[in-house]
Structures are given as structure tokens and as C-alpha cells.
Short mmCIF file of C-alpha atoms in Angstrom, two decimals:
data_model
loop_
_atom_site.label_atom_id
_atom_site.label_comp_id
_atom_site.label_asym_id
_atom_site.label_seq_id
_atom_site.Cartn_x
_atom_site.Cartn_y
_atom_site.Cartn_z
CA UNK A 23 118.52 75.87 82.42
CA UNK A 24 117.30 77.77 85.36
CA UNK A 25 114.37 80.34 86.07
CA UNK A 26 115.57 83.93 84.91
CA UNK A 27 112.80 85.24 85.88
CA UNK A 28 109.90 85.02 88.34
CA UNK A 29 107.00 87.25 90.10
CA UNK A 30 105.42 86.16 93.13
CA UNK A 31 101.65 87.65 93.60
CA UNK A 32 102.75 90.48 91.64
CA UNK A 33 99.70 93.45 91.90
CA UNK A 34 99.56 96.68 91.02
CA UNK A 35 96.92 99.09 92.12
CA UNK A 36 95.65 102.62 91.18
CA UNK A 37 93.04 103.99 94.08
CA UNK A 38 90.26 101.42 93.55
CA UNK A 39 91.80 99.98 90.71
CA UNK A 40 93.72 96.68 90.36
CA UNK A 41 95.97 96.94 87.27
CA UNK A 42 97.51 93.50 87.60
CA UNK A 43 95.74 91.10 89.64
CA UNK A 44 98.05 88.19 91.66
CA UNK A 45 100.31 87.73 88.96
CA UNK A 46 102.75 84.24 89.18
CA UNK A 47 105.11 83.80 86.13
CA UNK A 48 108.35 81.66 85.67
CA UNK A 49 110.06 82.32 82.63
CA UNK A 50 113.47 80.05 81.58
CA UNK A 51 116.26 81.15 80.86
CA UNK A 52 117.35 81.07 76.81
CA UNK A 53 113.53 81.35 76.37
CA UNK A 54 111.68 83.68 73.88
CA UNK A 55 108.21 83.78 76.01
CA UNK A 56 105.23 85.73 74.52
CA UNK A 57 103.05 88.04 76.56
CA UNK A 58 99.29 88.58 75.14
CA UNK A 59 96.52 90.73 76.31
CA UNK A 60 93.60 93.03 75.12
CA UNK A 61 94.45 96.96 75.65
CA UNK A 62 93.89 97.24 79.66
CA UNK A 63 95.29 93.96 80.61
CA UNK A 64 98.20 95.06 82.72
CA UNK A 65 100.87 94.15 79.99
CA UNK A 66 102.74 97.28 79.96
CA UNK A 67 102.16 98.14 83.69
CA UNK A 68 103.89 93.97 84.59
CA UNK A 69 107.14 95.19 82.01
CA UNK A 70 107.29 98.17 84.41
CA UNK A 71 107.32 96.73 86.98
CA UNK A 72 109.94 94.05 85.86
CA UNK A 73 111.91 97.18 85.04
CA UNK A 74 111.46 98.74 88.16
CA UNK A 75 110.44 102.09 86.65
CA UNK A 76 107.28 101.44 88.53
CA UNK A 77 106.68 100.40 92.38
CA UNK A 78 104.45 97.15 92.49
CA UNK A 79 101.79 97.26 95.23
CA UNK A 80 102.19 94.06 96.46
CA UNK A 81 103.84 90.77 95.19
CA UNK A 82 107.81 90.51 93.81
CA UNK A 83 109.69 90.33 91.03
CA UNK A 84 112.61 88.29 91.13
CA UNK A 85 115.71 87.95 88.51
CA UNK A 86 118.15 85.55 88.67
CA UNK A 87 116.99 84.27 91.67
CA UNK A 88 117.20 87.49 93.46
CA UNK A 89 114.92 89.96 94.53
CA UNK A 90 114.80 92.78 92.20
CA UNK A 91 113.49 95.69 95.77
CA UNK A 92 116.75 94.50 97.34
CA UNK A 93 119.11 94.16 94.45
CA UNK A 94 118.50 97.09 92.35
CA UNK A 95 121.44 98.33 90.95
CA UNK A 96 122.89 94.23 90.03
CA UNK A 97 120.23 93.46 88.51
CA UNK A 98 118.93 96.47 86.28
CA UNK A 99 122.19 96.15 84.58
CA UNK A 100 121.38 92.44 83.52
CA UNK A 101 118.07 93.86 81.50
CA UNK A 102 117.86 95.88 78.14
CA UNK A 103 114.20 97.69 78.00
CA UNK A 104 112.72 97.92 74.57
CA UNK A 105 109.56 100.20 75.15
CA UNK A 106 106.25 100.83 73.08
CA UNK A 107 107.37 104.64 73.51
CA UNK A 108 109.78 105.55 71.23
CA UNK A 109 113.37 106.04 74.21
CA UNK A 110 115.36 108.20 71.43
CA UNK A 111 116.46 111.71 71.56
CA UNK A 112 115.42 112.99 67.80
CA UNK A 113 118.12 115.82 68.13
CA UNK A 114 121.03 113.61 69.05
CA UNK A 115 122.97 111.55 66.51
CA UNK A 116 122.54 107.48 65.91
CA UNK A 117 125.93 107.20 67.55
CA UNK A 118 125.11 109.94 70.38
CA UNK A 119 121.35 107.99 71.24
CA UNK A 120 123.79 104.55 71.80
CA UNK A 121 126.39 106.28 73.55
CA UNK A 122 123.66 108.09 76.17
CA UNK A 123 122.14 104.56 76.83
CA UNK A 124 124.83 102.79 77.26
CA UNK A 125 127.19 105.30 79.53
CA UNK A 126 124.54 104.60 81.91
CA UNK A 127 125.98 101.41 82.74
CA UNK A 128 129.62 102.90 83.93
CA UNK A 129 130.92 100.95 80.40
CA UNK A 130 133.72 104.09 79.20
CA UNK A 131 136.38 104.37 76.99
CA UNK A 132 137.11 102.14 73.98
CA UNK A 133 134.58 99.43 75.45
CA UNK A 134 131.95 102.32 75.20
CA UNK A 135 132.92 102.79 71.50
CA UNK A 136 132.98 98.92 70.71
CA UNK A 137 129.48 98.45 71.96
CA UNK A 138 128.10 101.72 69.82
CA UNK A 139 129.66 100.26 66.88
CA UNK A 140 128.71 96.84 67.83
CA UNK A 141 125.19 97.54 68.69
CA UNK A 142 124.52 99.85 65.41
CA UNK A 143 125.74 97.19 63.66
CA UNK A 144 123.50 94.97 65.03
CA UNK A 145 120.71 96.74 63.98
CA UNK A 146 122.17 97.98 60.47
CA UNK A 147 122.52 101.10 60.94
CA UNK A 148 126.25 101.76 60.85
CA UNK A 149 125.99 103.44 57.92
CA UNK A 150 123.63 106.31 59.30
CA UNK A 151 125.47 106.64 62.54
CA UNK A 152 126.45 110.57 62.14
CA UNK A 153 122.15 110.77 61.40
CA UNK A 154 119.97 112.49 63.53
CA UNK A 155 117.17 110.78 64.49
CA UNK A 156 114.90 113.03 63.48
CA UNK A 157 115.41 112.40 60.21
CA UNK A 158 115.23 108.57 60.38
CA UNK A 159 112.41 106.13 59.08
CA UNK A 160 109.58 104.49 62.19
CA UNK A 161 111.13 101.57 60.84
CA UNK A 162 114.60 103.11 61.42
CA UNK A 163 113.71 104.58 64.45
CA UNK A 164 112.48 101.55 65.76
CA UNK A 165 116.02 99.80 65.01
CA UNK A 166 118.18 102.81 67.23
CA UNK A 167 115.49 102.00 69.97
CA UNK A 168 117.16 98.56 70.24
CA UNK A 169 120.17 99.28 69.84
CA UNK A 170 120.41 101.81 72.88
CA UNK A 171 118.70 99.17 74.78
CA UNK A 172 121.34 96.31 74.14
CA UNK A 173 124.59 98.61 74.38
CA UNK A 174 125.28 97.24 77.88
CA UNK A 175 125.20 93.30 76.45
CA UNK A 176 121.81 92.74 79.04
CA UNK A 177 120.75 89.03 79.96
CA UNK A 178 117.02 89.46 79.85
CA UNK A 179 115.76 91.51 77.05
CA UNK A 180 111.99 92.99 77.01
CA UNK A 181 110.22 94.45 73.97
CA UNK A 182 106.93 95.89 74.24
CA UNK A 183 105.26 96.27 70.86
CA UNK A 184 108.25 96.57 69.00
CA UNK A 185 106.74 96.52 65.78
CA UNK A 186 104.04 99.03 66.23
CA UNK A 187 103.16 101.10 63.17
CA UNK A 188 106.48 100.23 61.13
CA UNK A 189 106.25 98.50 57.51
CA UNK A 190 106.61 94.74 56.84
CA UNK A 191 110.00 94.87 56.19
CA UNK A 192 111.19 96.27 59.58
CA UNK A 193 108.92 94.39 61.35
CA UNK A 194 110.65 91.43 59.95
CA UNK A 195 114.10 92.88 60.23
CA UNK A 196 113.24 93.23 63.94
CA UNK A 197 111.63 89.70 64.69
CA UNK A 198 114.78 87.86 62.90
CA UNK A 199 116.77 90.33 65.40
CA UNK A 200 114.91 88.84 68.29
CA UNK A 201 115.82 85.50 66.65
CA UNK A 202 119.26 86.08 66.95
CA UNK A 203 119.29 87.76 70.31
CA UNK A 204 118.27 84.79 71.58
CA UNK A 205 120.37 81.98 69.85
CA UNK A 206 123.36 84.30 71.00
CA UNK A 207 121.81 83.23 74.70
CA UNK A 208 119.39 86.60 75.51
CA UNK A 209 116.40 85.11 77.25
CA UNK A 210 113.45 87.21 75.44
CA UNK A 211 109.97 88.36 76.71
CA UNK A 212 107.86 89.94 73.93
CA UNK A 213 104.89 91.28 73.58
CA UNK A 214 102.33 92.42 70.43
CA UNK A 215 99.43 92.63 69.38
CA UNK A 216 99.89 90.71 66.13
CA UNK A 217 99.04 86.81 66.88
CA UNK A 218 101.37 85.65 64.05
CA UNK A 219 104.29 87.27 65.06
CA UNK A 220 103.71 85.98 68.98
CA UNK A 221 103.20 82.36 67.51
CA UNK A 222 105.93 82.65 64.71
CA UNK A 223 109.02 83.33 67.85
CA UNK A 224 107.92 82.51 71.07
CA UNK A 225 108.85 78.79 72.79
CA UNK A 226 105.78 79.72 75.41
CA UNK A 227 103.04 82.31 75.94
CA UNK A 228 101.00 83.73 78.19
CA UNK A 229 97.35 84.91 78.30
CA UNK A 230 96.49 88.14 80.08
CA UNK A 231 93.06 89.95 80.68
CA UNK A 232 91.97 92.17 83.37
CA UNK A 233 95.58 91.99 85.08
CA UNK A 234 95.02 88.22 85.42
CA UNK A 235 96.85 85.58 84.04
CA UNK A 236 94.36 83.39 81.88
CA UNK A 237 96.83 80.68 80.49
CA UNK A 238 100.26 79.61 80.00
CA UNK A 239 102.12 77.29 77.54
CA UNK A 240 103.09 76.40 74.35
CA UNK A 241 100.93 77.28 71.07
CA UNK A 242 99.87 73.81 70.82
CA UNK A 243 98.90 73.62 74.61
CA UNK A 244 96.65 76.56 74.60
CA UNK A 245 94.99 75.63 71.41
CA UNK A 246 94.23 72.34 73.72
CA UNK A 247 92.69 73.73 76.22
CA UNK A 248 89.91 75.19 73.58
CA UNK A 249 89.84 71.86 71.18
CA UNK A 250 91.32 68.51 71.04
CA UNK A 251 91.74 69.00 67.46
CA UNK A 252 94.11 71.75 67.11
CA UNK A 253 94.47 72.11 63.67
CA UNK A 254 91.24 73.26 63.55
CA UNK A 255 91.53 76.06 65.61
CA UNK A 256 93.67 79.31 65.40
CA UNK A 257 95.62 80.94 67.86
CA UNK A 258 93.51 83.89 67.46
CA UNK A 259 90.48 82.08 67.94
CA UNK A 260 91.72 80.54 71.13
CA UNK A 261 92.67 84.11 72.53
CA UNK A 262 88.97 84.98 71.41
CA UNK A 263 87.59 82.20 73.21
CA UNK A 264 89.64 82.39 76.89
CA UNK A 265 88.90 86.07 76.78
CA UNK A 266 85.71 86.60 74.84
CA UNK A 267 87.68 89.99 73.43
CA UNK A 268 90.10 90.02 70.00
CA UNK A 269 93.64 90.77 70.19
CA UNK A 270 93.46 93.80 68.24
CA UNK A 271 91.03 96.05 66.17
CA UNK A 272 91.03 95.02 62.72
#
């Protein structure tokens, strides 16, 4: 398997201020890889700019082994954006959200109404596809987020806090989503703020703080760069310790 993805000195600045810092990251393809950082790191700002909804100041993003500036239009289609923001109209239908998302991508016709089914499906909500939004669960809500996002069949798949303020039980109908995703071949980039879920799904993860890129690797390999013995230290704790900040307030 290949690189799907990879930024080269990626930096984003504001005036004075330097958002992401220099940022160099190869992801695999058919990976799940984690994405960690305090509030301010540059986490949501790097997804933009993956996604192209915002213009990096320096650096590159590259997808597929092409450069994202010069191959817009390819290689949008090949991602499915799963933001922190809620992306649903509340006064459009379950069906009608999917349908918007996905028409985007020039898919028509009876393809366009497989994939709604498909994707609602996916997400179990087939049942409440003539429901407004507005009337639907955060959990719920969370679900029709994904499955406007993944209408189109997208290669690379980004969720930003997917799980923020929902209930246990669609936080883990979400994470075993992600699961599947990815056996089905999606390559996944996720981040949270909740350790366990990062360490529970993700084959790799990086550390951010400051719009820097701390550390990279596997749960085991970033636990050894704190300890030798690394069943005596937590994930959390080594987060804590490479950043001197916690993940989130408790």
C-alpha cells in the first residue's frame, strides 16, 4: 500500500500568527490514523486545509500522489468531510440532506437514489428518511452528518470530533462505523478529544501542539518514547507528558 496522503511544510498563518507550524505527514492508504491536540493546536485548521476549504500559507497537501492546488476538482471528489460543525440542513428531510450532498458530485438519476438509500442505510437511519432533521436526536444528527459525507463513495474519509456531545451509544454506533469504513478499504483520519476512542481505532497517531507536530506512531511507540515500560504508562499520560497540557477538560 501506497501514501494516500501527504503535506509538505504545510503552514498556515493569521497576521502574526502561525496556526500550523511546518507540518510533514504521510498517512497509508487502508489506514485509520489518529490526530491529537490540545484546543489551539491547528487540528481543525490542517483538516481544512486537506479539504481545501481553506488556502494554506505555505507548504502542500498532496492526495494520491497529486497536488491537491493543481488538481482540485479530481481530487475533492475522492474525500468525504465529516466536520465538528454539524453540515445538515434542519428543515430538509433525511433523504433531502443525502441527496444535497451527494448531487454535488454530478452522481444523478437512479445512482443518486442508490447511494441515499445506501448511505442512510449505512448509518441506520432508513427508517426516518421522510424526518426532518430538526426533529432528530445529536446522536441522530450526528449519523445524517455521515451519511451526506459518504454519498459520493470517497477514498479518504476525515472526521473531526465526530462524537462530540452525543450519548455512549452513538458514539459507539459511530466508531464501529469507522470500523467498517475502513475494512470496506476507506483510508480514515480521525480526530477527538477522547484518548480511548483515538487508541481503541487508530493503526497510528499523531501528536499536535502549537501547530507542530510533536510525535508520530503507533500507541505502543509513543508510550516508548515516555517509558520503556509501557504498561505502566497511559496514553493519556504520555500526551500529558510530550505536551505538558491534558487532552481535554475533565
Amino acid at each position: 500500500m501506497g501514501i494516500i496522503l501527504r503535506t509538505k511544510d504545510l503552514t498556515k498563518k493569521y497576521d502574526d500568527k502561525t496556526v500550523v507550524d511546518n507540518l510533514n505527514l504521510e498517512i497509508n492508504e487502508g489506514e485509520i490514523f489518529g490526530l491529537l491536540g490540545p484546543n489551539g493546536a491547528g487540528k481543525s485548521t490542517t483538516m481544512n486545509m486537506i479539504c481545501n476549504l481553506i488556502r494554506p500559507t505555505l507548504g502542500s497537501v498532496e492526495i494520491m500522489g497529486k497536488d491537491l492546488k493543481k488538481n482540485k476538482k479530481e481530487l475533492i471528489s475522492k474525500l468525504g468531510y465529516i466536520p465538528q460543525e454539524l453540515a445538515i440542513h434542519e428543515n430538509l428531510k433525511a433523504w433531502e440532506n443525502v441527496e444535497l450532498f451527494t448531487s454535488l458530485y454530478k452522481i444523478k438519476g437512479s445512482d443518486l437514489k442508490k447511494r441515499i438509500d445506501e448511505s442512510l442505510d449505512y448509518v441506520g437511519l432508513s427508517e426516518r428518511k421522510n424526518d426532518y432533521a430538526k426533529n432528530f436526536s445529536g446522536g441522530m444528527k450526528r449519523r445524517l452528518n455521515i451519511a451526506c459525507a459518504i454519498g459520493h463513495h470517497p477514498d479518504l474519509l476525515i472526521f473531526d470530533e465526530p462524537t462530540v456531545g452525543i450519548d455512549p451509544q452513538s458514539r459507539n454506533f459511530i466508531l464501529d462505523k469507522i470500523k467498517e469504513s475502513n475494512k470496506k478499504g476507506a483510508t480514515v483520519i480521525y480526530t477527538s478529544h477522547y484518548m480511548e476512542e483515538v487508541e481503541a481505532i487508530c493503526d497510528r497517531i499523531a501528536i499536535m501542539d502549537n501547530g507542530k507536530l510533536i510525535a508520530i506512531g503507533t500507541s505502543e511507540e509513543l508510550k516508548k518514547l515516555v517509558v520503556d515500560d509501557i504498561d505502566s504508562i497511559t496514553l493519556e499520560e504520555v500526551f500529558l507528558t510530550l505536551t505538558g497540557k491534558k487532552l481535554r477538560d475533565y
